[in-house]
């Protein structure tokens, strides 16, 4: 008997083709069907949540897929939280997308693809086996590719989709190598189902002693590579800003709330492996996360494209989640709670911010340069108020939810410093995260002030106006949640990991992030709250240029690695292949000619046939005589 | 006393007897009723009933006439496949062959009787008689239609077929000379066998039986005959009778010549390599659709007989089981993918169907084009079609039997064959320069769609491996 939890991810997948086909004739139907299927998922998720809320026994149902791979579903508290978050946020975004995409001629395809994506994401969360996990991982990657390139007639969108696909492929390659290593090491030890998630998380110490902590570290680093690709961590973050070429609802759904957090979920899922590996595995996660949090934040300060600012902020915020997970060796499984809490809060407010951005872009005809906006608060008060709520949440100003989630992570980083020898090396994460918080405040309010205050700096901005209130309801729900989610902080932690360690830090440390944020807000008010920024000429400033060029990473990837290394290599290979294909063509025409000669045997004259038959049989007999040796 | 009619022997022959009654009844009806639909319905019903009778009466394990007629699940499996193939063909046969339907269908049923008998026979005389029943029946079937082309095809088939018959008789007598029996199972003691005459028997019987399977150098009739006969007949000749010939070859050369495994191995290694290569290369540049399919069915026969090389050339029990399983699986898939492809050629209203005549059909009838495309993919052995799994098991058995070089040759040949199979798909979806009329009536479309569905659906038969590998022993030969 199939558990109903299966239908959490099966429903949207089943509905995806239906909504494409049904939406062909009646356009409205596509959005309705897709939203309906996700509503079903949400309801089922709530039922699952209610049923396993009180117990610690997960829902676990599998069937034998092939050989020693069992596929199925595994729903524990972590998974159920993720499922609730994904189906809820996805539903909100679908509802909003019915307005946002209302004039698109291919909107049935759009809703089919987003429904498929949601199903894939839910399947990824519920997967009970890492191989199954990987398949869904690829499925969401595919949907991301399709949706980023949804407006494929824009050359930017087409190339952005390609870039997103290729860069994440690097991570996926590392991930599947990690899977292969893990599988082959465990198969040697005759494990019944080597890649099964419950097996991995319940027997992590035994696995570590069997295959060695060193090997586990290698596997962990490879998984981290996969997670960095999907979750856009340094240095594989370069695809997300370009992916903003897709419809804004896609950015909200895939590149802010759900898919990019799949990497975090992967590491959280197999966290016991990191806990039992050598400390290097965890440290790599921590330092990459913390560094990305700061690094992406600094770029976010100088970007002018509204959606790209949000994209860099997404990278930075995921860095926080990653950093929290990295401290597993010191705090044990409690870090899952810290990380996932921020993940959920982030999904809510980032989806909100992206959707407000979507509203703005819709009325500004896809004009994305924040320097050309301005004065929108007066013209679209409801939208900008919602954006304000999103912004203060992003900047972690109390009492918004992110204040609780993010500051906890920063405080944990401080404790990490205390508990790991209080040296220059172990204080780095905390420093990165605190400075990252400053950057967050800077880019958030720079964006907000440029958008909302001052005078309109373009014709389009002058004519901006609010959309009908009814379409903003999903946004209002999200805004409400980003203000109130902070109330459930500790209950959330204990739900995910029972008896999560409470974070206690000295008073001064506790207020450091807040102070830093306040400083950031003051700076931005000074520069961007007034018209001072218009008189600043930063083009000559080397730091500005470094940031503006995104640390020359794109240049490094395209100019140096791609053009200097890969292109010559590939042109060499292509020359080789040209020779090869000429020889293949030669072989082909040779084969055709040979076939033509063979066909001459079939000349339709029966007398010849007899001769051929007898001659053939005679030759066969001779051969047998020689070979068989009677 | 027991009546003969109630004896065990007769009971197990009820399916054949039933079909015989129906066939004679049809001949009598033919004086009054000329409607082809009546005969199609009757023969479909009769075949279905005989199938049920077969399952009910012949599913045990019995042996009659001193081991000449052996009933077991292995034979039953093939008998059912053969009847399935006939059923499949009779869906479209009636509407394609509108005149004298009673003669066509009654002979068709007679052929089926012979096929069922052949599926259970382990005696060269029995096999010879049954085989001749099929041959003579198919000579008439292929002449049906009475155009000059049909007659020419039938005459060529007949002339070469008669020679093959002579070879069977000759070979059987040599077999008797060297072993002292016509029964295939009883030749266990290798020392008693007079070797030189046994080798003659091997070659002569190979010619006789290999003829129906169109192995090189006995292949020439096949292309002309498939091309010249009506589509349902070509479909039947290239699917049903081929599977039967394959079964008989399995029986004769693996059971009857168990004492000469080396010779059997070399014979079939050489023949299968030549056959595969010949068929695939000749098909490459062929523009006539039916001739291309004919060449491809020669190549497919080359793959099929690789089974014999595994069984006779390797000592691994696993390879043996997989090989026989592959034979059983391939035969079943083959009747749908090849039979369906031949019937699909009926969509073009021409006597000589060029591949290019199919251009534009993809836009006219996507269902037809996709179905034929699936069958082409299955023939080429591309996953996830059943054709892929059939080839997979075949090559798996070769590799596990340490005959990897044959597997390499087989796979290279498959790679070549992809070219001409995919060419059909490409042509179908190419817009055509001129306006064409296609015959897309139900009697064409239905078998094609069935063929495509089966070409995909039969891939689930791999889950039948545990059961089917259990009845492999029914062939009567150990590794």
mmCIF file of C-alpha atoms in Angstrom, chain B residues 208-326:
data_model
loop_
_atom_site.group_PDB
_atom_site.id
_atom_site.type_symbol
_atom_site.label_atom_id
_atom_site.label_comp_id
_atom_site.label_asym_id
_atom_site.label_seq_id
_atom_site.Cartn_x
_atom_site.Cartn_y
_atom_site.Cartn_z
ATOM 1 C CA UNK B 208 17.468 -27.449 -45.108
ATOM 2 C CA UNK B 209 16.488 -25.647 -41.961
ATOM 3 C CA UNK B 210 18.673 -22.595 -42.344
ATOM 4 C CA UNK B 211 16.868 -21.936 -45.575
ATOM 5 C CA UNK B 212 13.705 -20.801 -43.803
ATOM 6 C CA UNK B 213 15.708 -18.579 -41.486
ATOM 7 C CA UNK B 214 17.441 -17.091 -44.562
ATOM 8 C CA UNK B 215 20.958 -17.541 -43.323
ATOM 9 C CA UNK B 216 23.760 -16.708 -45.722
ATOM 10 C CA UNK B 217 24.392 -18.514 -48.144
ATOM 11 C CA UNK B 218 20.746 -19.566 -48.252
ATOM 12 C CA UNK B 219 19.293 -16.106 -48.120
ATOM 13 C CA UNK B 220 18.565 -15.143 -51.695
ATOM 14 C CA UNK B 221 14.983 -16.234 -51.934
ATOM 15 C CA UNK B 222 14.090 -14.154 -48.895
ATOM 16 C CA UNK B 223 14.611 -10.706 -50.335
ATOM 17 C CA UNK B 224 12.759 -11.384 -53.553
ATOM 18 C CA UNK B 225 9.960 -13.216 -51.833
ATOM 19 C CA UNK B 226 9.398 -10.691 -49.036
ATOM 20 C CA UNK B 227 9.441 -7.957 -51.602
ATOM 21 C CA UNK B 228 7.083 -9.647 -54.011
ATOM 22 C CA UNK B 229 4.386 -10.974 -51.703
ATOM 23 C CA UNK B 230 1.548 -9.149 -50.039
ATOM 24 C CA UNK B 231 2.466 -7.351 -46.829
ATOM 25 C CA UNK B 232 0.717 -9.667 -44.353
ATOM 26 C CA UNK B 233 2.374 -12.647 -45.989
ATOM 27 C CA UNK B 234 5.791 -11.010 -45.832
ATOM 28 C CA UNK B 235 5.105 -10.186 -42.216
ATOM 29 C CA UNK B 236 4.208 -13.774 -41.516
ATOM 30 C CA UNK B 237 7.135 -15.206 -43.478
ATOM 31 C CA UNK B 238 9.592 -12.961 -41.738
ATOM 32 C CA UNK B 239 8.186 -13.376 -38.239
ATOM 33 C CA UNK B 240 6.195 -16.552 -37.586
ATOM 34 C CA UNK B 241 7.939 -19.022 -39.852
ATOM 35 C CA UNK B 242 11.308 -17.557 -38.982
ATOM 36 C CA UNK B 243 10.764 -18.049 -35.282
ATOM 37 C CA UNK B 244 9.647 -21.587 -35.986
ATOM 38 C CA UNK B 245 12.697 -22.286 -38.120
ATOM 39 C CA UNK B 246 14.817 -20.866 -35.351
ATOM 40 C CA UNK B 247 13.188 -23.140 -32.797
ATOM 41 C CA UNK B 248 13.786 -26.160 -35.004
ATOM 42 C CA UNK B 249 17.392 -25.174 -35.544
ATOM 43 C CA UNK B 250 17.799 -24.858 -31.782
ATOM 44 C CA UNK B 251 16.347 -28.321 -31.316
ATOM 45 C CA UNK B 252 18.110 -30.083 -34.140
ATOM 46 C CA UNK B 253 21.561 -28.670 -33.696
ATOM 47 C CA UNK B 254 21.717 -28.372 -29.938
ATOM 48 C CA UNK B 255 19.908 -31.568 -29.008
ATOM 49 C CA UNK B 256 20.427 -33.757 -32.038
ATOM 50 C CA UNK B 257 24.044 -32.801 -32.580
ATOM 51 C CA UNK B 258 24.976 -32.547 -28.918
ATOM 52 C CA UNK B 259 27.849 -34.903 -29.642
ATOM 53 C CA UNK B 260 29.379 -32.510 -32.164
ATOM 54 C CA UNK B 261 29.428 -29.309 -30.214
ATOM 55 C CA UNK B 262 32.675 -28.048 -31.714
ATOM 56 C CA UNK B 263 31.406 -28.395 -35.245
ATOM 57 C CA UNK B 264 28.097 -26.799 -34.405
ATOM 58 C CA UNK B 265 29.953 -23.964 -32.737
ATOM 59 C CA UNK B 266 32.206 -23.270 -35.719
ATOM 60 C CA UNK B 267 29.387 -23.626 -38.202
ATOM 61 C CA UNK B 268 27.172 -21.121 -36.471
ATOM 62 C CA UNK B 269 29.960 -18.746 -35.592
ATOM 63 C CA UNK B 270 30.939 -18.437 -39.226
ATOM 64 C CA UNK B 271 27.386 -18.298 -40.473
ATOM 65 C CA UNK B 272 26.209 -15.760 -37.946
ATOM 66 C CA UNK B 273 29.107 -13.412 -38.618
ATOM 67 C CA UNK B 274 28.576 -13.616 -42.370
ATOM 68 C CA UNK B 275 24.806 -13.318 -42.052
ATOM 69 C CA UNK B 276 24.821 -10.306 -39.764
ATOM 70 C CA UNK B 277 27.373 -8.494 -41.833
ATOM 71 C CA UNK B 278 25.749 -9.329 -45.109
ATOM 72 C CA UNK B 279 22.290 -8.294 -43.976
ATOM 73 C CA UNK B 280 23.369 -5.038 -42.420
ATOM 74 C CA UNK B 281 25.631 -3.906 -45.203
ATOM 75 C CA UNK B 282 23.187 -4.804 -47.914
ATOM 76 C CA UNK B 283 20.419 -2.951 -46.093
ATOM 77 C CA UNK B 284 22.520 0.201 -45.818
ATOM 78 C CA UNK B 285 22.135 1.332 -49.388
ATOM 79 C CA UNK B 286 18.769 -0.218 -50.125
ATOM 80 C CA UNK B 287 16.074 2.282 -51.050
ATOM 81 C CA UNK B 288 13.189 -0.115 -51.379
ATOM 82 C CA UNK B 289 11.493 -0.276 -47.980
ATOM 83 C CA UNK B 290 10.436 -3.903 -48.109
ATOM 84 C CA UNK B 291 13.762 -5.072 -49.430
ATOM 85 C CA UNK B 292 15.488 -3.066 -46.713
ATOM 86 C CA UNK B 293 13.314 -4.796 -44.111
ATOM 87 C CA UNK B 294 14.103 -8.121 -45.754
ATOM 88 C CA UNK B 295 17.831 -7.507 -45.457
ATOM 89 C CA UNK B 296 17.347 -6.390 -41.899
ATOM 90 C CA UNK B 297 15.512 -9.602 -41.116
ATOM 91 C CA UNK B 298 18.453 -11.529 -42.537
ATOM 92 C CA UNK B 299 20.690 -9.589 -40.176
ATOM 93 C CA UNK B 300 18.338 -10.263 -37.265
ATOM 94 C CA UNK B 301 18.519 -13.977 -38.012
ATOM 95 C CA UNK B 302 22.263 -13.605 -37.750
ATOM 96 C CA UNK B 303 21.875 -12.225 -34.233
ATOM 97 C CA UNK B 304 19.422 -14.958 -33.303
ATOM 98 C CA UNK B 305 21.701 -17.839 -34.135
ATOM 99 C CA UNK B 306 24.405 -16.397 -31.906
ATOM 100 C CA UNK B 307 22.453 -18.260 -29.236
ATOM 101 C CA UNK B 308 23.665 -21.515 -30.719
ATOM 102 C CA UNK B 309 27.255 -20.420 -30.522
ATOM 103 C CA UNK B 310 26.899 -19.678 -26.825
ATOM 104 C CA UNK B 311 25.206 -22.934 -25.991
ATOM 105 C CA UNK B 312 27.590 -25.036 -28.006
ATOM 106 C CA UNK B 313 30.724 -23.042 -27.358
ATOM 107 C CA UNK B 314 30.730 -22.224 -23.680
ATOM 108 C CA UNK B 315 30.616 -24.231 -20.518
ATOM 109 C CA UNK B 316 29.049 -21.670 -18.236
ATOM 110 C CA UNK B 317 25.628 -22.625 -16.940
ATOM 111 C CA UNK B 318 24.702 -18.978 -16.528
ATOM 112 C CA UNK B 319 25.616 -18.161 -20.125
ATOM 113 C CA UNK B 320 23.580 -21.127 -21.265
ATOM 114 C CA UNK B 321 20.490 -20.075 -19.347
ATOM 115 C CA UNK B 322 20.752 -16.474 -20.432
ATOM 116 C CA UNK B 323 21.295 -17.487 -24.042
ATOM 117 C CA UNK B 324 18.184 -19.641 -24.183
ATOM 118 C CA UNK B 325 16.256 -16.957 -22.348
ATOM 119 C CA UNK B 326 17.495 -14.448 -24.904
#
